[in-house]
């Protein structure tokens, strides 16, 4: 069984983050290991994020990478500037096929710290990635485009993001994309792949992005080509949203076991 690493935050409600990744890996018959970067809790409908010290993150990575033959990994929420720099330095020491889910929880340029974080993400992490999987909002921040409202915009954004050094780009249009279809796009070896499905009017979407990138990571580890991995990830997440778990009246999570049913 292939060992697969996730470097991400913890979602205390288990909808996204490390928990979504590990559940996805288990469903797809790869053995998941994890390095925790932060702990997220929802208190009074607000997300409270507690960052893990960079030295502790590196201890986790050393423990994993020194003992296991890791070839495939993904990143999610990495936290603060110190953490992302440390993680990039550690990843660069190993030949990993890296899937980057560039979880961005701020508006570009809102503070100098956030601007610096985005710059490090572009300059240090993206060049290490085999594929990066932003949603529309993240794609705007990474590409610098003010609006992504058409397929031509999506392709333009992917080309701009690819210039930072990532080999391939997936942009998840999802329910944010105008129209009746959830549209995702893969730019792979300078070829265009479009994936479309009907939008689902349900709020069981927590963890959709984490699950999507985790599926791609697992499928790559199992020897599947990237286009087939993205296609399967879209089907997997679509089922997970359609049969998702309701947490309360406002929040629901993807169910990673749904595609088997």
mmCIF file of C-alpha atoms in Angstrom:
data_model
loop_
_atom_site.group_PDB
_atom_site.id
_atom_site.type_symbol
_atom_site.label_atom_id
_atom_site.label_comp_id
_atom_site.label_asym_id
_atom_site.label_seq_id
_atom_site.Cartn_x
_atom_site.Cartn_y
_atom_site.Cartn_z
ATOM 1 C CA UNK A 1 0.000 0.000 0.000
ATOM 2 C CA UNK A 2 1.300 3.447 -0.946
ATOM 3 C CA UNK A 3 2.065 5.926 1.845
ATOM 4 C CA UNK A 4 0.659 9.415 1.196
ATOM 5 C CA UNK A 5 1.359 12.582 3.196
ATOM 6 C CA UNK A 6 -0.923 15.508 3.923
ATOM 7 C CA UNK A 7 0.387 18.757 5.416
ATOM 8 C CA UNK A 8 -2.628 20.776 6.522
ATOM 9 C CA UNK A 9 -4.746 22.125 9.348
ATOM 10 C CA UNK A 10 -7.202 20.313 11.579
ATOM 11 C CA UNK A 11 -10.938 20.934 11.255
ATOM 12 C CA UNK A 12 -12.444 20.111 14.640
ATOM 13 C CA UNK A 13 -15.787 19.308 12.983
ATOM 14 C CA UNK A 14 -13.937 16.945 10.608
ATOM 15 C CA UNK A 15 -15.455 18.421 7.456
ATOM 16 C CA UNK A 16 -12.207 19.620 5.901
ATOM 17 C CA UNK A 17 -8.488 19.742 6.553
ATOM 18 C CA UNK A 18 -6.469 16.804 7.829
ATOM 19 C CA UNK A 19 -9.609 14.854 8.703
ATOM 20 C CA UNK A 20 -11.069 15.101 5.185
ATOM 21 C CA UNK A 21 -7.716 14.130 3.674
ATOM 22 C CA UNK A 22 -7.228 11.059 5.854
ATOM 23 C CA UNK A 23 -10.817 9.870 5.342
ATOM 24 C CA UNK A 24 -10.374 10.262 1.586
ATOM 25 C CA UNK A 25 -7.068 8.371 1.603
ATOM 26 C CA UNK A 26 -8.687 5.543 3.574
ATOM 27 C CA UNK A 27 -11.556 5.300 1.077
ATOM 28 C CA UNK A 28 -9.109 5.073 -1.818
ATOM 29 C CA UNK A 29 -6.863 2.401 -0.292
ATOM 30 C CA UNK A 30 -3.737 4.446 0.340
ATOM 31 C CA UNK A 31 -2.175 4.862 3.784
ATOM 32 C CA UNK A 32 -2.387 8.473 4.925
ATOM 33 C CA UNK A 33 0.043 10.169 7.286
ATOM 34 C CA UNK A 34 -0.182 13.784 8.395
ATOM 35 C CA UNK A 35 1.711 16.822 9.607
ATOM 36 C CA UNK A 36 -0.540 19.269 11.436
ATOM 37 C CA UNK A 37 -0.111 23.004 10.804
ATOM 38 C CA UNK A 38 -3.030 24.535 12.715
ATOM 39 C CA UNK A 39 -6.232 23.763 14.589
ATOM 40 C CA UNK A 40 -9.489 25.363 13.465
ATOM 41 C CA UNK A 41 -12.587 25.512 15.679
ATOM 42 C CA UNK A 42 -15.963 27.171 15.103
ATOM 43 C CA UNK A 43 -17.049 29.222 18.116
ATOM 44 C CA UNK A 44 -20.277 31.231 17.879
ATOM 45 C CA UNK A 45 -20.274 30.823 14.079
ATOM 46 C CA UNK A 46 -16.744 32.221 13.798
ATOM 47 C CA UNK A 47 -13.630 30.284 12.816
ATOM 48 C CA UNK A 48 -10.902 30.404 15.481
ATOM 49 C CA UNK A 49 -7.510 29.352 14.095
ATOM 50 C CA UNK A 50 -4.624 28.309 16.328
ATOM 51 C CA UNK A 51 -1.273 28.057 14.563
ATOM 52 C CA UNK A 52 1.165 25.229 15.313
ATOM 53 C CA UNK A 53 4.745 26.377 15.956
ATOM 54 C CA UNK A 54 7.003 25.951 12.906
ATOM 55 C CA UNK A 55 9.503 23.863 14.889
ATOM 56 C CA UNK A 56 6.730 21.416 15.786
ATOM 57 C CA UNK A 57 5.635 21.206 12.152
ATOM 58 C CA UNK A 58 9.203 20.383 11.132
ATOM 59 C CA UNK A 59 9.434 17.725 13.853
ATOM 60 C CA UNK A 60 6.379 16.032 12.398
ATOM 61 C CA UNK A 61 7.784 16.167 8.866
ATOM 62 C CA UNK A 62 11.160 14.818 9.997
ATOM 63 C CA UNK A 63 9.428 11.973 11.815
ATOM 64 C CA UNK A 64 7.463 11.057 8.695
ATOM 65 C CA UNK A 65 9.992 11.623 5.925
ATOM 66 C CA UNK A 66 12.877 9.959 7.780
ATOM 67 C CA UNK A 67 10.908 6.766 8.363
ATOM 68 C CA UNK A 68 8.542 6.321 5.427
ATOM 69 C CA UNK A 69 9.173 6.214 1.655
ATOM 70 C CA UNK A 70 6.868 9.104 0.836
ATOM 71 C CA UNK A 71 6.578 9.877 -2.878
ATOM 72 C CA UNK A 72 3.208 11.657 -2.987
ATOM 73 C CA UNK A 73 2.039 14.513 -0.781
ATOM 74 C CA UNK A 74 -0.456 17.339 -0.635
ATOM 75 C CA UNK A 75 -0.601 20.635 1.193
ATOM 76 C CA UNK A 76 -3.660 22.455 2.496
ATOM 77 C CA UNK A 77 -3.834 25.302 5.001
ATOM 78 C CA UNK A 78 -0.244 26.057 5.999
ATOM 79 C CA UNK A 79 -0.836 28.959 8.348
ATOM 80 C CA UNK A 80 1.574 31.801 8.886
ATOM 81 C CA UNK A 81 4.618 33.063 6.997
ATOM 82 C CA UNK A 82 7.123 31.222 9.182
ATOM 83 C CA UNK A 83 5.302 27.929 8.696
ATOM 84 C CA UNK A 84 5.094 28.119 4.926
ATOM 85 C CA UNK A 85 8.791 29.034 4.638
ATOM 86 C CA UNK A 86 9.792 26.105 6.853
ATOM 87 C CA UNK A 87 7.529 23.683 4.984
ATOM 88 C CA UNK A 88 8.828 24.799 1.577
ATOM 89 C CA UNK A 89 12.414 24.335 2.739
ATOM 90 C CA UNK A 90 11.671 20.807 3.999
ATOM 91 C CA UNK A 91 9.713 19.770 0.897
ATOM 92 C CA UNK A 92 12.509 20.983 -1.378
ATOM 93 C CA UNK A 93 14.844 18.418 0.234
ATOM 94 C CA UNK A 94 12.711 15.502 -1.001
ATOM 95 C CA UNK A 95 11.586 14.400 -4.454
ATOM 96 C CA UNK A 96 7.848 14.485 -3.849
ATOM 97 C CA UNK A 97 5.028 14.578 -6.344
ATOM 98 C CA UNK A 98 3.232 17.479 -4.662
ATOM 99 C CA UNK A 99 -0.418 18.511 -4.950
ATOM 100 C CA UNK A 100 -0.917 22.059 -3.633
ATOM 101 C CA UNK A 101 -4.347 23.134 -2.466
ATOM 102 C CA UNK A 102 -3.560 26.838 -1.952
ATOM 103 C CA UNK A 103 -5.971 27.523 0.889
ATOM 104 C CA UNK A 104 -6.144 31.315 1.142
ATOM 105 C CA UNK A 105 -8.326 32.752 3.883
ATOM 106 C CA UNK A 106 -7.684 36.433 3.241
ATOM 107 C CA UNK A 107 -8.249 39.073 0.591
ATOM 108 C CA UNK A 108 -5.109 39.738 -1.430
ATOM 109 C CA UNK A 109 -3.104 42.663 -0.141
ATOM 110 C CA UNK A 110 -5.267 43.376 2.890
ATOM 111 C CA UNK A 111 -2.158 43.471 5.106
ATOM 112 C CA UNK A 112 1.573 43.371 4.481
ATOM 113 C CA UNK A 113 1.819 39.993 6.233
ATOM 114 C CA UNK A 114 -0.796 38.507 3.918
ATOM 115 C CA UNK A 115 0.880 39.997 0.858
ATOM 116 C CA UNK A 116 4.185 38.470 1.958
ATOM 117 C CA UNK A 117 2.496 35.098 2.531
ATOM 118 C CA UNK A 118 1.046 35.136 -0.985
ATOM 119 C CA UNK A 119 4.444 36.054 -2.413
ATOM 120 C CA UNK A 120 6.118 33.122 -0.634
ATOM 121 C CA UNK A 121 3.381 30.812 -1.848
ATOM 122 C CA UNK A 122 4.015 31.924 -5.439
ATOM 123 C CA UNK A 123 7.801 32.044 -5.248
ATOM 124 C CA UNK A 124 8.563 29.011 -3.055
ATOM 125 C CA UNK A 125 5.677 26.529 -2.926
ATOM 126 C CA UNK A 126 4.180 26.627 -6.414
ATOM 127 C CA UNK A 127 7.511 25.815 -8.127
ATOM 128 C CA UNK A 128 7.631 22.617 -6.028
ATOM 129 C CA UNK A 129 4.171 21.480 -7.135
ATOM 130 C CA UNK A 130 3.149 18.923 -9.712
ATOM 131 C CA UNK A 131 -0.349 20.399 -9.724
ATOM 132 C CA UNK A 132 -2.027 23.291 -7.907
ATOM 133 C CA UNK A 133 -5.818 23.270 -7.322
ATOM 134 C CA UNK A 134 -7.220 26.747 -6.532
ATOM 135 C CA UNK A 135 -10.912 27.589 -6.475
ATOM 136 C CA UNK A 136 -12.089 30.697 -8.334
ATOM 137 C CA UNK A 137 -11.336 33.102 -5.492
ATOM 138 C CA UNK A 138 -7.887 31.639 -4.923
ATOM 139 C CA UNK A 139 -7.243 31.655 -8.667
ATOM 140 C CA UNK A 140 -7.966 35.394 -8.727
ATOM 141 C CA UNK A 141 -5.497 36.035 -5.920
ATOM 142 C CA UNK A 142 -2.795 33.922 -7.517
ATOM 143 C CA UNK A 143 -3.272 35.159 -11.080
ATOM 144 C CA UNK A 144 -3.953 38.816 -10.274
ATOM 145 C CA UNK A 145 -7.144 38.807 -12.370
ATOM 146 C CA UNK A 146 -9.966 40.922 -10.984
ATOM 147 C CA UNK A 147 -12.707 38.703 -12.403
ATOM 148 C CA UNK A 148 -13.034 35.115 -13.585
ATOM 149 C CA UNK A 149 -16.480 34.786 -15.125
ATOM 150 C CA UNK A 150 -15.948 32.894 -18.395
ATOM 151 C CA UNK A 151 -14.091 29.825 -19.610
ATOM 152 C CA UNK A 152 -11.631 32.145 -21.340
ATOM 153 C CA UNK A 153 -10.969 33.838 -17.977
ATOM 154 C CA UNK A 154 -10.366 30.460 -16.315
ATOM 155 C CA UNK A 155 -7.857 29.440 -18.968
ATOM 156 C CA UNK A 156 -6.090 32.808 -18.764
ATOM 157 C CA UNK A 157 -5.839 32.507 -14.977
ATOM 158 C CA UNK A 158 -4.389 28.998 -15.250
ATOM 159 C CA UNK A 159 -1.724 30.137 -17.715
ATOM 160 C CA UNK A 160 -0.760 33.014 -15.416
ATOM 161 C CA UNK A 161 -0.561 30.725 -12.380
ATOM 162 C CA UNK A 162 1.505 28.193 -14.319
ATOM 163 C CA UNK A 163 4.135 30.865 -14.884
ATOM 164 C CA UNK A 164 5.050 30.665 -11.190
ATOM 165 C CA UNK A 165 6.576 27.263 -11.876
ATOM 166 C CA UNK A 166 3.874 24.700 -11.117
ATOM 167 C CA UNK A 167 3.742 21.993 -13.754
ATOM 168 C CA UNK A 168 -0.051 21.772 -14.035
ATOM 169 C CA UNK A 169 -3.080 23.748 -12.842
ATOM 170 C CA UNK A 170 -6.639 22.792 -11.926
ATOM 171 C CA UNK A 171 -9.109 25.640 -11.383
ATOM 172 C CA UNK A 172 -12.285 24.639 -9.569
ATOM 173 C CA UNK A 173 -15.165 26.759 -10.850
ATOM 174 C CA UNK A 174 -17.723 24.869 -8.815
ATOM 175 C CA UNK A 175 -20.873 26.674 -7.787
ATOM 176 C CA UNK A 176 -19.117 30.054 -8.018
ATOM 177 C CA UNK A 177 -18.955 29.831 -11.807
ATOM 178 C CA UNK A 178 -21.901 31.562 -13.576
ATOM 179 C CA UNK A 179 -24.568 29.345 -15.094
ATOM 180 C CA UNK A 180 -26.152 25.999 -14.277
ATOM 181 C CA UNK A 181 -23.000 23.886 -14.519
ATOM 182 C CA UNK A 182 -20.133 23.441 -12.067
ATOM 183 C CA UNK A 183 -17.136 23.868 -14.363
ATOM 184 C CA UNK A 184 -13.589 22.751 -13.534
ATOM 185 C CA UNK A 185 -10.558 23.147 -15.776
ATOM 186 C CA UNK A 186 -7.239 21.336 -16.003
ATOM 187 C CA UNK A 187 -4.239 22.703 -17.876
ATOM 188 C CA UNK A 188 -2.034 19.642 -18.301
ATOM 189 C CA UNK A 189 1.060 19.611 -20.504
ATOM 190 C CA UNK A 190 -0.305 22.725 -22.255
ATOM 191 C CA UNK A 191 -3.543 20.931 -23.123
ATOM 192 C CA UNK A 192 -7.044 21.928 -22.025
ATOM 193 C CA UNK A 193 -9.391 19.591 -20.149
ATOM 194 C CA UNK A 194 -12.876 20.697 -19.092
ATOM 195 C CA UNK A 195 -15.005 18.874 -16.511
ATOM 196 C CA UNK A 196 -18.651 19.825 -16.035
ATOM 197 C CA UNK A 197 -21.500 18.619 -13.861
ATOM 198 C CA UNK A 198 -24.841 19.995 -12.747
ATOM 199 C CA UNK A 199 -24.689 22.286 -9.738
ATOM 200 C CA UNK A 200 -26.014 20.927 -6.452
ATOM 201 C CA UNK A 201 -28.115 23.288 -4.341
ATOM 202 C CA UNK A 202 -27.004 21.912 -0.974
ATOM 203 C CA UNK A 203 -24.808 23.380 1.752
ATOM 204 C CA UNK A 204 -22.946 20.114 2.399
ATOM 205 C CA UNK A 205 -19.788 21.530 0.837
ATOM 206 C CA UNK A 206 -17.416 21.849 3.800
ATOM 207 C CA UNK A 207 -14.259 19.966 2.876
ATOM 208 C CA UNK A 208 -14.976 19.844 -0.851
ATOM 209 C CA UNK A 209 -11.673 21.452 -1.845
ATOM 210 C CA UNK A 210 -9.634 19.378 0.598
ATOM 211 C CA UNK A 211 -11.316 16.188 -0.563
ATOM 212 C CA UNK A 212 -10.839 17.080 -4.226
ATOM 213 C CA UNK A 213 -7.087 17.563 -3.856
ATOM 214 C CA UNK A 214 -6.794 14.488 -1.621
ATOM 215 C CA UNK A 215 -8.456 12.325 -4.274
ATOM 216 C CA UNK A 216 -6.021 13.603 -6.891
ATOM 217 C CA UNK A 217 -3.084 12.828 -4.589
ATOM 218 C CA UNK A 218 -4.318 9.311 -3.863
ATOM 219 C CA UNK A 219 -5.057 8.547 -7.504
ATOM 220 C CA UNK A 220 -1.627 9.755 -8.582
ATOM 221 C CA UNK A 221 -0.086 7.531 -5.913
ATOM 222 C CA UNK A 222 -2.057 4.618 -7.361
ATOM 223 C CA UNK A 223 -0.549 5.261 -10.784
ATOM 224 C CA UNK A 224 -3.391 7.103 -12.490
ATOM 225 C CA UNK A 225 -2.600 9.912 -14.977
ATOM 226 C CA UNK A 226 -3.524 13.430 -13.895
ATOM 227 C CA UNK A 227 -6.524 13.965 -16.246
ATOM 228 C CA UNK A 228 -8.133 10.717 -15.066
ATOM 229 C CA UNK A 229 -7.351 11.645 -11.444
ATOM 230 C CA UNK A 230 -9.082 15.016 -11.805
ATOM 231 C CA UNK A 231 -12.091 13.447 -13.529
ATOM 232 C CA UNK A 232 -12.478 10.925 -10.722
ATOM 233 C CA UNK A 233 -11.967 13.628 -8.065
ATOM 234 C CA UNK A 234 -14.845 15.616 -9.526
ATOM 235 C CA UNK A 235 -17.141 12.582 -9.478
ATOM 236 C CA UNK A 236 -16.036 11.688 -5.945
ATOM 237 C CA UNK A 237 -16.723 15.188 -4.588
ATOM 238 C CA UNK A 238 -20.022 15.508 -6.498
ATOM 239 C CA UNK A 239 -21.285 12.341 -4.790
ATOM 240 C CA UNK A 240 -19.913 13.548 -1.462
ATOM 241 C CA UNK A 241 -21.850 16.808 -1.669
ATOM 242 C CA UNK A 242 -25.017 15.162 -2.972
ATOM 243 C CA UNK A 243 -25.062 12.705 -0.050
ATOM 244 C CA UNK A 244 -23.311 15.000 2.405
ATOM 245 C CA UNK A 245 -23.599 15.199 6.184
ATOM 246 C CA UNK A 246 -25.696 18.003 7.688
ATOM 247 C CA UNK A 247 -24.051 19.507 10.786
ATOM 248 C CA UNK A 248 -26.514 22.328 11.477
ATOM 249 C CA UNK A 249 -28.900 24.575 9.518
ATOM 250 C CA UNK A 250 -26.014 26.540 7.970
ATOM 251 C CA UNK A 251 -23.220 23.982 7.701
ATOM 252 C CA UNK A 252 -22.774 20.580 6.163
ATOM 253 C CA UNK A 253 -19.823 18.424 5.162
ATOM 254 C CA UNK A 254 -18.860 16.309 2.201
ATOM 255 C CA UNK A 255 -19.237 12.586 2.895
ATOM 256 C CA UNK A 256 -16.138 10.830 1.615
ATOM 257 C CA UNK A 257 -17.833 7.430 1.600
ATOM 258 C CA UNK A 258 -20.654 8.501 -0.698
ATOM 259 C CA UNK A 259 -19.130 7.403 -4.002
ATOM 260 C CA UNK A 260 -19.342 3.742 -2.928
ATOM 261 C CA UNK A 261 -23.129 3.980 -2.475
#
